[in-house]
JSON list of C-alpha atoms in Angstrom, two decimals:
[
{"chain": "N", "resi": 1, "resn": "ASP", "atom": "CA", "xyz": [-1.60, -11.88, 2.50]},
{"chain": "N", "resi": 2, "resn": "PHE", "atom": "CA", "xyz": [1.61, -10.42, 1.09]},
{"chain": "N", "resi": 3, "resn": "GLU", "atom": "CA", "xyz": [3.59, -10.59, 4.30]},
{"chain": "N", "resi": 4, "resn": "LEU", "atom": "CA", "xyz": [2.90, -14.31, 4.64]},
{"chain": "N", "resi": 5, "resn": "GLU", "atom": "CA", "xyz": [3.86, -14.99, 1.00]},
{"chain": "N", "resi": 6, "resn": "ALA", "atom": "CA", "xyz": [7.01, -12.90, 1.41]},
{"chain": "N", "resi": 7, "resn": "GLN", "atom": "CA", "xyz": [7.95, -14.75, 4.62]},
{"chain": "N", "resi": 8, "resn": "LYS", "atom": "CA", "xyz": [7.60, -18.10, 2.82]},
{"chain": "N", "resi": 9, "resn": "ARG", "atom": "CA", "xyz": [10.27, -16.89, 0.38]},
{"chain": "N", "resi": 10, "resn": "LYS", "atom": "CA", "xyz": [12.38, -15.30, 3.16]},
{"chain": "N", "resi": 11, "resn": "MET", "atom": "CA", "xyz": [11.65, -11.83, 1.81]},
{"chain": "N", "resi": 12, "resn": "ALA", "atom": "CA", "xyz": [10.83, -8.63, 3.63]},
{"chain": "N", "resi": 13, "resn": "ILE", "atom": "CA", "xyz": [8.59, -5.79, 2.46]},
{"chain": "N", "resi": 14, "resn": "GLU", "atom": "CA", "xyz": [9.81, -2.36, 3.49]},
{"chain": "N", "resi": 15, "resn": "VAL", "atom": "CA", "xyz": [7.73, 0.77, 3.00]},
{"chain": "N", "resi": 16, "resn": "LEU", "atom": "CA", "xyz": [10.06, 3.76, 3.05]},
{"chain": "N", "resi": 17, "resn": "PRO", "atom": "CA", "xyz": [8.73, 6.61, 5.22]},
{"chain": "N", "resi": 18, "resn": "ASN", "atom": "CA", "xyz": [9.14, 9.54, 2.83]},
{"chain": "N", "resi": 19, "resn": "ASN", "atom": "CA", "xyz": [6.18, 11.54, 1.48]},
{"chain": "N", "resi": 20, "resn": "ARG", "atom": "CA", "xyz": [3.50, 9.86, 3.57]},
{"chain": "N", "resi": 21, "resn": "ASP", "atom": "CA", "xyz": [1.54, 13.13, 3.56]},
{"chain": "N", "resi": 22, "resn": "VAL", "atom": "CA", "xyz": [0.73, 12.95, -0.18]},
{"chain": "N", "resi": 23, "resn": "VAL", "atom": "CA", "xyz": [-3.01, 13.04, -0.84]},
{"chain": "N", "resi": 24, "resn": "LEU", "atom": "CA", "xyz": [-4.31, 12.11, -4.28]},
{"chain": "N", "resi": 25, "resn": "GLU", "atom": "CA", "xyz": [-7.84, 12.18, -5.59]},
{"chain": "N", "resi": 26, "resn": "LEU", "atom": "CA", "xyz": [-8.31, 8.71, -7.06]},
{"chain": "N", "resi": 27, "resn": "ASP", "atom": "CA", "xyz": [-10.29, 5.50, -6.93]},
{"chain": "N", "resi": 28, "resn": "ALA", "atom": "CA", "xyz": [-8.64, 3.93, -3.88]},
{"chain": "N", "resi": 29, "resn": "GLU", "atom": "CA", "xyz": [-9.99, 0.43, -4.56]},
{"chain": "N", "resi": 30, "resn": "LYS", "atom": "CA", "xyz": [-8.55, 0.40, -8.07]},
{"chain": "N", "resi": 31, "resn": "MET", "atom": "CA", "xyz": [-5.23, 1.86, -6.99]},
{"chain": "N", "resi": 32, "resn": "VAL", "atom": "CA", "xyz": [-4.94, -0.81, -4.27]},
{"chain": "N", "resi": 33, "resn": "ARG", "atom": "CA", "xyz": [-5.39, -3.36, -7.07]},
{"chain": "N", "resi": 34, "resn": "VAL", "atom": "CA", "xyz": [-2.45, -1.80, -8.92]},
{"chain": "N", "resi": 35, "resn": "ILE", "atom": "CA", "xyz": [-0.18, -1.86, -5.85]},
{"chain": "N", "resi": 36, "resn": "ASN", "atom": "CA", "xyz": [-1.27, -5.41, -4.99]},
{"chain": "N", "resi": 37, "resn": "ASN", "atom": "CA", "xyz": [-0.33, -6.53, -8.50]},
{"chain": "N", "resi": 38, "resn": "LEU", "atom": "CA", "xyz": [3.12, -4.96, -8.23]},
{"chain": "N", "resi": 39, "resn": "LEU", "atom": "CA", "xyz": [3.77, -6.44, -4.78]},
{"chain": "N", "resi": 40, "resn": "SER", "atom": "CA", "xyz": [2.53, -9.86, -5.87]},
{"chain": "N", "resi": 41, "resn": "ASN", "atom": "CA", "xyz": [4.86, -9.82, -8.89]},
{"chain": "N", "resi": 42, "resn": "ALA", "atom": "CA", "xyz": [7.78, -8.63, -6.76]},
{"chain": "N", "resi": 43, "resn": "ILE", "atom": "CA", "xyz": [7.26, -11.59, -4.43]},
{"chain": "N", "resi": 44, "resn": "LYS", "atom": "CA", "xyz": [6.78, -14.11, -7.27]},
{"chain": "N", "resi": 45, "resn": "TYR", "atom": "CA", "xyz": [9.75, -13.04, -9.34]},
{"chain": "N", "resi": 46, "resn": "GLY", "atom": "CA", "xyz": [12.14, -11.63, -6.74]},
{"chain": "N", "resi": 47, "resn": "HIS", "atom": "CA", "xyz": [15.06, -13.53, -5.29]},
{"chain": "N", "resi": 48, "resn": "GLU", "atom": "CA", "xyz": [14.64, -15.32, -1.99]},
{"chain": "N", "resi": 49, "resn": "ASP", "atom": "CA", "xyz": [16.31, -13.66, 1.01]},
{"chain": "N", "resi": 50, "resn": "SER", "atom": "CA", "xyz": [15.79, -10.19, -0.43]},
{"chain": "N", "resi": 51, "resn": "VAL", "atom": "CA", "xyz": [13.94, -6.98, 0.43]},
{"chain": "N", "resi": 52, "resn": "ILE", "atom": "CA", "xyz": [11.10, -5.48, -1.59]},
{"chain": "N", "resi": 53, "resn": "THR", "atom": "CA", "xyz": [10.87, -1.72, -1.15]},
{"chain": "N", "resi": 54, "resn": "MET", "atom": "CA", "xyz": [7.98, 0.59, -1.82]},
{"chain": "N", "resi": 55, "resn": "GLU", "atom": "CA", "xyz": [8.22, 4.35, -1.64]},
{"chain": "N", "resi": 56, "resn": "VAL", "atom": "CA", "xyz": [6.40, 7.47, -2.71]},
{"chain": "N", "resi": 57, "resn": "LEU", "atom": "CA", "xyz": [8.41, 10.09, -4.57]},
{"chain": "N", "resi": 58, "resn": "ARG", "atom": "CA", "xyz": [7.25, 13.61, -5.28]},
{"chain": "N", "resi": 59, "resn": "ASN", "atom": "CA", "xyz": [8.70, 15.87, -7.97]},
{"chain": "N", "resi": 60, "resn": "ASP", "atom": "CA", "xyz": [7.29, 18.90, -9.78]},
{"chain": "N", "resi": 61, "resn": "GLY", "atom": "CA", "xyz": [3.61, 17.98, -9.51]},
{"chain": "N", "resi": 62, "resn": "VAL", "atom": "CA", "xyz": [4.16, 14.28, -10.16]},
{"chain": "N", "resi": 63, "resn": "VAL", "atom": "CA", "xyz": [3.70, 11.62, -7.49]},
{"chain": "N", "resi": 64, "resn": "THR", "atom": "CA", "xyz": [5.52, 8.36, -8.21]},
{"chain": "N", "resi": 65, "resn": "ILE", "atom": "CA", "xyz": [4.98, 5.10, -6.38]},
{"chain": "N", "resi": 66, "resn": "ALA", "atom": "CA", "xyz": [8.06, 2.90, -6.80]},
{"chain": "N", "resi": 67, "resn": "VAL", "atom": "CA", "xyz": [8.12, -0.84, -6.08]},
{"chain": "N", "resi": 68, "resn": "ARG", "atom": "CA", "xyz": [11.58, -2.44, -6.29]},
{"chain": "N", "resi": 69, "resn": "ASN", "atom": "CA", "xyz": [12.90, -5.94, -5.87]},
{"chain": "N", "resi": 70, "resn": "ALA", "atom": "CA", "xyz": [16.09, -7.91, -6.44]},
{"chain": "N", "resi": 71, "resn": "GLY", "atom": "CA", "xyz": [15.63, -10.49, -9.16]},
{"chain": "N", "resi": 72, "resn": "ASP", "atom": "CA", "xyz": [16.82, -11.81, -12.48]},
{"chain": "N", "resi": 73, "resn": "PRO", "atom": "CA", "xyz": [17.46, -9.02, -14.97]},
{"chain": "N", "resi": 74, "resn": "ILE", "atom": "CA", "xyz": [14.73, -8.24, -17.50]},
{"chain": "N", "resi": 75, "resn": "SER", "atom": "CA", "xyz": [15.92, -7.37, -21.00]},
{"chain": "N", "resi": 76, "resn": "LYS", "atom": "CA", "xyz": [14.98, -4.09, -22.67]},
{"chain": "N", "resi": 77, "resn": "GLU", "atom": "CA", "xyz": [12.91, -6.01, -25.24]},
{"chain": "N", "resi": 78, "resn": "VAL", "atom": "CA", "xyz": [10.90, -7.72, -22.51]},
{"chain": "N", "resi": 79, "resn": "LEU", "atom": "CA", "xyz": [10.47, -4.47, -20.55]},
{"chain": "N", "resi": 80, "resn": "GLU", "atom": "CA", "xyz": [8.87, -2.91, -23.63]},
{"chain": "N", "resi": 81, "resn": "GLN", "atom": "CA", "xyz": [6.31, -5.75, -23.78]},
{"chain": "N", "resi": 82, "resn": "LEU", "atom": "CA", "xyz": [5.48, -6.16, -20.07]},
{"chain": "N", "resi": 83, "resn": "PHE", "atom": "CA", "xyz": [2.33, -4.04, -20.13]},
{"chain": "N", "resi": 84, "resn": "ALA", "atom": "CA", "xyz": [0.83, -5.73, -23.23]},
{"chain": "N", "resi": 85, "resn": "ARG", "atom": "CA", "xyz": [-2.25, -7.88, -22.68]},
{"chain": "N", "resi": 86, "resn": "PHE", "atom": "CA", "xyz": [-1.55, -11.61, -22.31]},
{"chain": "N", "resi": 87, "resn": "TYR", "atom": "CA", "xyz": [2.22, -11.03, -22.43]},
{"chain": "N", "resi": 88, "resn": "ARG", "atom": "CA", "xyz": [4.26, -13.32, -20.21]},
{"chain": "N", "resi": 89, "resn": "ALA", "atom": "CA", "xyz": [8.00, -12.79, -20.05]},
{"chain": "N", "resi": 90, "resn": "GLU", "atom": "CA", "xyz": [8.92, -16.46, -20.20]},
{"chain": "N", "resi": 91, "resn": "ALA", "atom": "CA", "xyz": [6.45, -19.25, -20.84]},
{"chain": "N", "resi": 92, "resn": "SER", "atom": "CA", "xyz": [8.27, -21.63, -18.49]},
{"chain": "N", "resi": 93, "resn": "ARG", "atom": "CA", "xyz": [8.45, -19.06, -15.70]},
{"chain": "N", "resi": 94, "resn": "SER", "atom": "CA", "xyz": [4.77, -18.19, -16.13]},
{"chain": "N", "resi": 95, "resn": "LYS", "atom": "CA", "xyz": [3.70, -21.84, -15.92]},
{"chain": "N", "resi": 96, "resn": "GLU", "atom": "CA", "xyz": [5.68, -22.17, -12.72]},
{"chain": "N", "resi": 97, "resn": "THR", "atom": "CA", "xyz": [4.23, -19.05, -11.05]},
{"chain": "N", "resi": 98, "resn": "GLY", "atom": "CA", "xyz": [0.81, -18.92, -12.70]},
{"chain": "N", "resi": 99, "resn": "GLY", "atom": "CA", "xyz": [-0.79, -15.85, -14.16]},
{"chain": "N", "resi": 100, "resn": "THR", "atom": "CA", "xyz": [-2.57, -14.92, -17.35]},
{"chain": "N", "resi": 101, "resn": "GLY", "atom": "CA", "xyz": [-0.44, -12.05, -18.54]},
{"chain": "N", "resi": 102, "resn": "LEU", "atom": "CA", "xyz": [-3.19, -9.55, -17.76]},
{"chain": "N", "resi": 103, "resn": "GLY", "atom": "CA", "xyz": [-2.16, -8.13, -14.39]},
{"chain": "N", "resi": 104, "resn": "LEU", "atom": "CA", "xyz": [0.20, -5.40, -15.60]},
{"chain": "N", "resi": 105, "resn": "ALA", "atom": "CA", "xyz": [-2.05, -4.52, -18.55]},
{"chain": "N", "resi": 106, "resn": "ILE", "atom": "CA", "xyz": [-5.00, -4.02, -16.19]},
{"chain": "N", "resi": 107, "resn": "ALA", "atom": "CA", "xyz": [-2.82, -2.07, -13.76]},
{"chain": "N", "resi": 108, "resn": "GLU", "atom": "CA", "xyz": [-1.62, 0.21, -16.55]},
{"chain": "N", "resi": 109, "resn": "ASN", "atom": "CA", "xyz": [-5.21, 0.85, -17.71]},
{"chain": "N", "resi": 110, "resn": "ILE", "atom": "CA", "xyz": [-6.20, 1.80, -14.17]},
{"chain": "N", "resi": 111, "resn": "VAL", "atom": "CA", "xyz": [-3.26, 4.20, -13.88]},
{"chain": "N", "resi": 112, "resn": "LYS", "atom": "CA", "xyz": [-4.01, 5.73, -17.30]},
{"chain": "N", "resi": 113, "resn": "SER", "atom": "CA", "xyz": [-7.64, 6.25, -16.26]},
{"chain": "N", "resi": 114, "resn": "HIS", "atom": "CA", "xyz": [-6.25, 8.44, -13.46]},
{"chain": "N", "resi": 115, "resn": "GLY", "atom": "CA", "xyz": [-4.21, 10.51, -15.90]},
{"chain": "N", "resi": 116, "resn": "GLY", "atom": "CA", "xyz": [-0.98, 8.69, -15.12]},
{"chain": "N", "resi": 117, "resn": "MET", "atom": "CA", "xyz": [1.48, 6.26, -16.62]},
{"chain": "N", "resi": 118, "resn": "MET", "atom": "CA", "xyz": [3.51, 3.19, -15.64]},
{"chain": "N", "resi": 119, "resn": "TYR", "atom": "CA", "xyz": [6.94, 2.01, -16.61]},
{"chain": "N", "resi": 120, "resn": "ALA", "atom": "CA", "xyz": [9.58, -0.46, -15.48]},
{"chain": "N", "resi": 121, "resn": "GLU", "atom": "CA", "xyz": [13.37, -0.55, -15.30]},
{"chain": "N", "resi": 122, "resn": "SER", "atom": "CA", "xyz": [15.74, -3.42, -14.67]},
{"chain": "N", "resi": 123, "resn": "GLU", "atom": "CA", "xyz": [19.43, -2.92, -14.00]},
{"chain": "N", "resi": 124, "resn": "ASN", "atom": "CA", "xyz": [22.13, -4.21, -11.70]},
{"chain": "N", "resi": 125, "resn": "GLY", "atom": "CA", "xyz": [19.94, -7.04, -10.41]},
{"chain": "N", "resi": 126, "resn": "GLN", "atom": "CA", "xyz": [17.11, -4.73, -9.37]},
{"chain": "N", "resi": 127, "resn": "THR", "atom": "CA", "xyz": [13.74, -4.39, -11.07]},
{"chain": "N", "resi": 128, "resn": "SER", "atom": "CA", "xyz": [11.69, -1.27, -10.42]},
{"chain": "N", "resi": 129, "resn": "PHE", "atom": "CA", "xyz": [8.09, -0.56, -11.36]},
{"chain": "N", "resi": 130, "resn": "TYR", "atom": "CA", "xyz": [6.86, 3.02, -11.30]},
{"chain": "N", "resi": 131, "resn": "VAL", "atom": "CA", "xyz": [3.31, 4.34, -11.07]},
{"chain": "N", "resi": 132, "resn": "CYS", "atom": "CA", "xyz": [3.35, 8.04, -11.97]},
{"chain": "N", "resi": 133, "resn": "LEU", "atom": "CA", "xyz": [0.32, 10.19, -11.20]},
{"chain": "N", "resi": 134, "resn": "PRO", "atom": "CA", "xyz": [-0.33, 13.90, -11.52]},
{"chain": "N", "resi": 135, "resn": "GLU", "atom": "CA", "xyz": [-0.54, 15.46, -8.06]},
{"chain": "N", "resi": 136, "resn": "GLU", "atom": "CA", "xyz": [-3.49, 17.49, -9.26]},
{"chain": "N", "resi": 137, "resn": "ASN", "atom": "CA", "xyz": [-5.71, 15.32, -11.39]},
{"chain": "N", "resi": 138, "resn": "GLN", "atom": "CA", "xyz": [-5.93, 17.89, -14.17]},
{"chain": "N", "resi": 139, "resn": "GLY", "atom": "CA", "xyz": [-4.34, 18.39, -17.57]},
{"chain": "N", "resi": 140, "resn": "SER", "atom": "CA", "xyz": [-3.62, 16.02, -20.38]},
{"chain": "N", "resi": 141, "resn": "LEU", "atom": "CA", "xyz": [-1.38, 12.98, -20.28]},
{"chain": "N", "resi": 142, "resn": "LYS", "atom": "CA", "xyz": [0.85, 14.70, -22.84]},
{"chain": "N", "resi": 143, "resn": "GLN", "atom": "CA", "xyz": [1.48, 17.63, -20.46]},
{"chain": "N", "resi": 144, "resn": "PHE", "atom": "CA", "xyz": [2.10, 15.16, -17.65]},
{"chain": "N", "resi": 145, "resn": "LYS", "atom": "CA", "xyz": [4.63, 13.17, -19.68]},
{"chain": "N", "resi": 146, "resn": "GLU", "atom": "CA", "xyz": [6.45, 16.39, -20.55]},
{"chain": "N", "resi": 147, "resn": "LYS", "atom": "CA", "xyz": [6.89, 17.09, -16.82]},
{"chain": "N", "resi": 148, "resn": "LEU", "atom": "CA", "xyz": [8.54, 13.69, -16.37]},
{"chain": "N", "resi": 149, "resn": "LYS", "atom": "CA", "xyz": [11.24, 14.36, -18.99]}
]
């Protein structure tokens, strides 16, 4: 239970109310797995006494689910590797928190199977993970990426 884990670390999870009317055609069970992975990581690696936010953004046919937390900064080099299979940002941190280095790779594969993409940003003490999906599940990933630029 995420709320219980967050409470143990004195964290709150806030779901921002915007765009709650978005309807996507997708495998709900698999997408829940993606969101669960992002929330679990936000709790594990976020700072105590902080707020994790989740919101849905909508722009030009692209629906983006953003999960943000306050935590230690992640370097650009590490951000580029985060979605690789078996990659763990820091061996010592991974031993402490557990994990196989597969969660984000699996999440990214699920998102790609829905015609979408994932990416992460880390700046000013905030890490953000984005799940971007085409509002209409049509067209190629290349066309979709062009819309994001």
